[in-house]
Amino acid sequence: MTKLIGLTGGIATGKSLVSDYLQQQGIPIIDADLVTHKVEQKGTEGLKALVRVFGRQILLPDGSLDRRGLGQIVFNNSTDLKALVRTIDPFIRDEIFKQLETYKDDELTVLDAPTLFENGYAHLVDEIVVVYSDPVTQLHRLMKRNKLSIVEANKRIKNQWPMQTKCDLADTIIYNSGTVSTTLTQVDRWLANEMK
């Protein structure tokens, strides 16, 4: 049976950099964001469930999910965010387990999940790796990447668990406030230990 690693961090802390690098090293990745997109596609049971909760206002004219519109609803109201998670979570878990089955013979599989703790996935994994960057770097990266104001960016960061809490619960912390090569050197060191 594969060893399942939970890879997480905060929004814009550099988790994707680590995930992409691990994939290049031949480690299978289950990307929770891609899983979420898959189970929310037009015509899926997941999207139908979301429409039952939030109404047709979350749909684009072609019947697909208006992600930006849904984001504006849930990131401004913690009750709505909880309703979103509660509604879509069973579909996400089913798809994660389906994908995990295909990697059962691999030595390591990584579940790349930005909200590993928030959505209760931590107990599914054998080990947790947190990608950390200092708060100022995180904020600037998020504003630049998502073209958000400082207020919007801070709101998104505050919707996640504090980075310190995630670091306290991690088996390994990858520090990503410096150069890419410094970050990837830490990943190489961690991977070498895992593959012993």
GROMACS .gro file of C-alpha atoms in nm:
model
  196
    1MET     CA    1   0.000   0.000   0.000
    2THR     CA    2   0.130   0.346  -0.088
    3LYS     CA    3   0.238   0.590   0.183
    4LEU     CA    4   0.009   0.893   0.154
    5ILE     CA    5   0.172   1.230   0.218
    6GLY     CA    6  -0.049   1.532   0.286
    7LEU     CA    7   0.110   1.839   0.126
    8THR     CA    8  -0.038   2.166   0.244
    9GLY     CA    9   0.043   2.523   0.338
   10GLY     CA   10  -0.130   2.857   0.325
   11ILE     CA   11  -0.268   3.023   0.017
   12ALA     CA   12   0.027   3.153  -0.191
   13THR     CA   13   0.298   3.002   0.033
   14GLY     CA   14   0.447   2.802  -0.256
   15LYS     CA   15   0.281   2.462  -0.220
   16SER     CA   16   0.238   2.434  -0.599
   17LEU     CA   17   0.612   2.484  -0.650
   18VAL     CA   18   0.680   2.185  -0.423
   19SER     CA   19   0.398   1.977  -0.573
   20ASP     CA   20   0.514   2.041  -0.932
   21TYR     CA   21   0.871   1.952  -0.838
   22LEU     CA   22   0.765   1.625  -0.673
   23GLN     CA   23   0.563   1.537  -0.983
   24GLN     CA   24   0.875   1.597  -1.196
   25GLN     CA   25   1.055   1.346  -0.970
   26GLY     CA   26   0.794   1.085  -1.063
   27ILE     CA   27   0.587   1.104  -0.742
   28PRO     CA   28   0.212   1.062  -0.811
   29ILE     CA   29   0.012   1.370  -0.708
   30ILE     CA   30  -0.357   1.384  -0.623
   31ASP     CA   31  -0.438   1.754  -0.656
   32ALA     CA   32  -0.737   1.843  -0.436
   33ASP     CA   33  -0.800   2.161  -0.638
   34LEU     CA   34  -0.820   1.963  -0.963
   35VAL     CA   35  -1.040   1.705  -0.791
   36THR     CA   36  -1.270   1.987  -0.676
   37HIS     CA   37  -1.290   2.129  -1.030
   38LYS     CA   38  -1.368   1.782  -1.165
   39VAL     CA   39  -1.655   1.716  -0.922
   40GLU     CA   40  -1.800   2.065  -0.985
   41GLN     CA   41  -1.805   2.040  -1.366
   42LYS     CA   42  -2.119   2.108  -1.565
   43GLY     CA   43  -2.361   1.816  -1.543
   44THR     CA   44  -2.202   1.655  -1.236
   45GLU     CA   45  -2.387   1.554  -0.921
   46GLY     CA   46  -2.151   1.783  -0.729
   47LEU     CA   47  -2.260   2.092  -0.922
   48LYS     CA   48  -2.626   1.994  -0.892
   49ALA     CA   49  -2.580   1.971  -0.513
   50LEU     CA   50  -2.421   2.319  -0.504
   51VAL     CA   51  -2.710   2.465  -0.704
   52ARG     CA   52  -2.956   2.314  -0.454
   53VAL     CA   53  -2.775   2.499  -0.174
   54PHE     CA   54  -2.679   2.830  -0.339
   55GLY     CA   55  -2.929   2.864  -0.624
   56ARG     CA   56  -2.882   2.920  -0.996
   57GLN     CA   57  -2.702   3.250  -0.927
   58ILE     CA   58  -2.377   3.049  -0.905
   59LEU     CA   59  -2.407   2.935  -1.269
   60LEU     CA   60  -2.274   3.103  -1.581
   61PRO     CA   61  -2.510   3.136  -1.880
   62ASP     CA   62  -2.374   2.809  -2.025
   63GLY     CA   63  -2.469   2.618  -1.708
   64SER     CA   64  -2.113   2.582  -1.573
   65LEU     CA   65  -2.004   2.700  -1.230
   66ASP     CA   66  -1.925   3.070  -1.187
   67ARG     CA   67  -1.622   3.017  -0.962
   68ARG     CA   68  -1.557   3.385  -0.914
   69GLY     CA   69  -1.920   3.451  -0.821
   70LEU     CA   70  -1.928   3.158  -0.579
   71GLY     CA   71  -1.597   3.276  -0.430
   72GLN     CA   72  -1.742   3.621  -0.364
   73ILE     CA   73  -2.036   3.462  -0.181
   74VAL     CA   74  -1.841   3.220   0.038
   75PHE     CA   75  -1.535   3.433   0.118
   76ASN     CA   76  -1.761   3.703   0.259
   77ASN     CA   77  -1.963   3.475   0.484
   78SER     CA   78  -1.822   3.196   0.702
   79THR     CA   79  -2.162   3.022   0.719
   80ASP     CA   80  -2.175   3.002   0.339
   81LEU     CA   81  -1.815   2.878   0.329
   82LYS     CA   82  -1.905   2.598   0.572
   83ALA     CA   83  -2.212   2.513   0.360
   84LEU     CA   84  -1.992   2.494   0.049
   85VAL     CA   85  -1.745   2.258   0.216
   86ARG     CA   86  -2.022   2.041   0.365
   87THR     CA   87  -2.197   2.012   0.027
   88ILE     CA   88  -1.903   1.934  -0.202
   89ASP     CA   89  -1.682   1.741   0.042
   90PRO     CA   90  -1.840   1.392  -0.007
   91PHE     CA   91  -1.784   1.418  -0.385
   92ILE     CA   92  -1.422   1.528  -0.332
   93ARG     CA   93  -1.347   1.242  -0.092
   94ASP     CA   94  -1.494   0.982  -0.329
   95GLU     CA   95  -1.275   1.109  -0.613
   96ILE     CA   96  -0.962   1.120  -0.391
   97PHE     CA   97  -1.014   0.754  -0.292
   98LYS     CA   98  -1.077   0.659  -0.656
   99GLN     CA   99  -0.747   0.818  -0.761
  100LEU     CA  100  -0.562   0.673  -0.463
  101GLU     CA  101  -0.662   0.324  -0.573
  102THR     CA  102  -0.470   0.373  -0.900
  103TYR     CA  103  -0.149   0.456  -0.709
  104LYS     CA  104  -0.168   0.181  -0.446
  105ASP     CA  105   0.153   0.013  -0.572
  106ASP     CA  106   0.363   0.332  -0.566
  107GLU     CA  107   0.595   0.384  -0.270
  108LEU     CA  108   0.471   0.740  -0.210
  109THR     CA  109   0.163   0.934  -0.320
  110VAL     CA  110   0.108   1.300  -0.241
  111LEU     CA  111  -0.231   1.453  -0.164
  112ASP     CA  112  -0.181   1.819  -0.253
  113ALA     CA  113  -0.452   1.993  -0.050
  114PRO     CA  114  -0.443   2.363   0.046
  115THR     CA  115  -0.719   2.305   0.303
  116LEU     CA  116  -0.596   1.968   0.434
  117PHE     CA  117  -0.670   2.070   0.794
  118GLU     CA  118  -0.970   2.297   0.735
  119ASN     CA  119  -1.160   2.030   0.541
  120GLY     CA  120  -1.071   1.741   0.773
  121TYR     CA  121  -0.838   1.548   0.537
  122ALA     CA  122  -0.543   1.534   0.777
  123HIS     CA  123  -0.656   1.201   0.926
  124LEU     CA  124  -0.654   1.043   0.576
  125VAL     CA  125  -0.276   1.083   0.536
  126ASP     CA  126   0.026   0.906   0.690
  127GLU     CA  127   0.243   1.215   0.712
  128ILE     CA  128   0.201   1.592   0.675
  129VAL     CA  129   0.436   1.832   0.495
  130VAL     CA  130   0.363   2.204   0.532
  131VAL     CA  131   0.507   2.465   0.294
  132TYR     CA  132   0.562   2.787   0.488
  133SER     CA  133   0.646   3.141   0.384
  134ASP     CA  134   0.654   3.447   0.606
  135PRO     CA  135   0.327   3.648   0.625
  136VAL     CA  136   0.453   3.949   0.426
  137THR     CA  137   0.581   3.732   0.140
  138GLN     CA  138   0.256   3.533   0.141
  139LEU     CA  139   0.041   3.848   0.124
  140HIS     CA  140   0.242   4.002  -0.162
  141ARG     CA  141   0.241   3.676  -0.361
  142LEU     CA  142  -0.136   3.640  -0.321
  143MET     CA  143  -0.210   4.001  -0.420
  144LYS     CA  144   0.011   3.968  -0.729
  145ARG     CA  145  -0.105   3.620  -0.832
  146ASN     CA  146  -0.481   3.674  -0.789
  147LYS     CA  147  -0.483   4.050  -0.861
  148LEU     CA  148  -0.642   4.118  -0.522
  149SER     CA  149  -0.645   4.427  -0.303
  150ILE     CA  150  -0.473   4.400   0.035
  151VAL     CA  151  -0.818   4.376   0.202
  152GLU     CA  152  -0.934   4.092  -0.029
  153ALA     CA  153  -0.603   3.908   0.008
  154ASN     CA  154  -0.611   3.932   0.387
  155LYS     CA  155  -0.970   3.804   0.389
  156ARG     CA  156  -0.865   3.492   0.193
  157ILE     CA  157  -0.569   3.428   0.422
  158LYS     CA  158  -0.789   3.466   0.731
  159ASN     CA  159  -1.034   3.204   0.594
  160GLN     CA  160  -0.759   2.945   0.639
  161TRP     CA  161  -0.607   2.813   0.958
  162PRO     CA  162  -0.314   3.021   1.089
  163MET     CA  163   0.018   2.908   0.941
  164GLN     CA  164   0.164   2.860   1.288
  165THR     CA  165  -0.110   2.608   1.374
  166LYS     CA  166  -0.041   2.415   1.052
  167CYS     CA  167   0.333   2.417   1.123
  168ASP     CA  168   0.270   2.286   1.477
  169LEU     CA  169   0.080   1.989   1.330
  170ALA     CA  170   0.332   1.916   1.052
  171ASP     CA  171   0.578   1.627   1.042
  172THR     CA  172   0.799   1.831   0.808
  173ILE     CA  173   0.811   2.205   0.727
  174ILE     CA  174   0.951   2.331   0.396
  175TYR     CA  175   1.051   2.698   0.428
  176ASN     CA  176   0.973   2.894   0.112
  177SER     CA  177   1.050   3.259   0.183
  178GLY     CA  178   1.387   3.257   0.002
  179THR     CA  179   1.505   3.135  -0.338
  180VAL     CA  180   1.349   2.850  -0.534
  181SER     CA  181   1.673   2.649  -0.514
  182THR     CA  182   1.682   2.682  -0.133
  183THR     CA  183   1.326   2.550  -0.118
  184LEU     CA  184   1.391   2.260  -0.355
  185THR     CA  185   1.706   2.159  -0.168
  186GLN     CA  186   1.486   2.105   0.140
  187VAL     CA  187   1.243   1.900  -0.071
  188ASP     CA  188   1.530   1.684  -0.201
  189ARG     CA  189   1.650   1.622   0.155
  190TRP     CA  190   1.300   1.526   0.272
  191LEU     CA  191   1.244   1.300  -0.031
  192ALA     CA  192   1.576   1.121   0.019
  193ASN     CA  193   1.470   1.035   0.376
  194GLU     CA  194   1.129   0.914   0.261
  195MET     CA  195   1.272   0.685  -0.007
  196LYS     CA  196   1.527   0.515   0.223
   0.00000   0.00000   0.00000
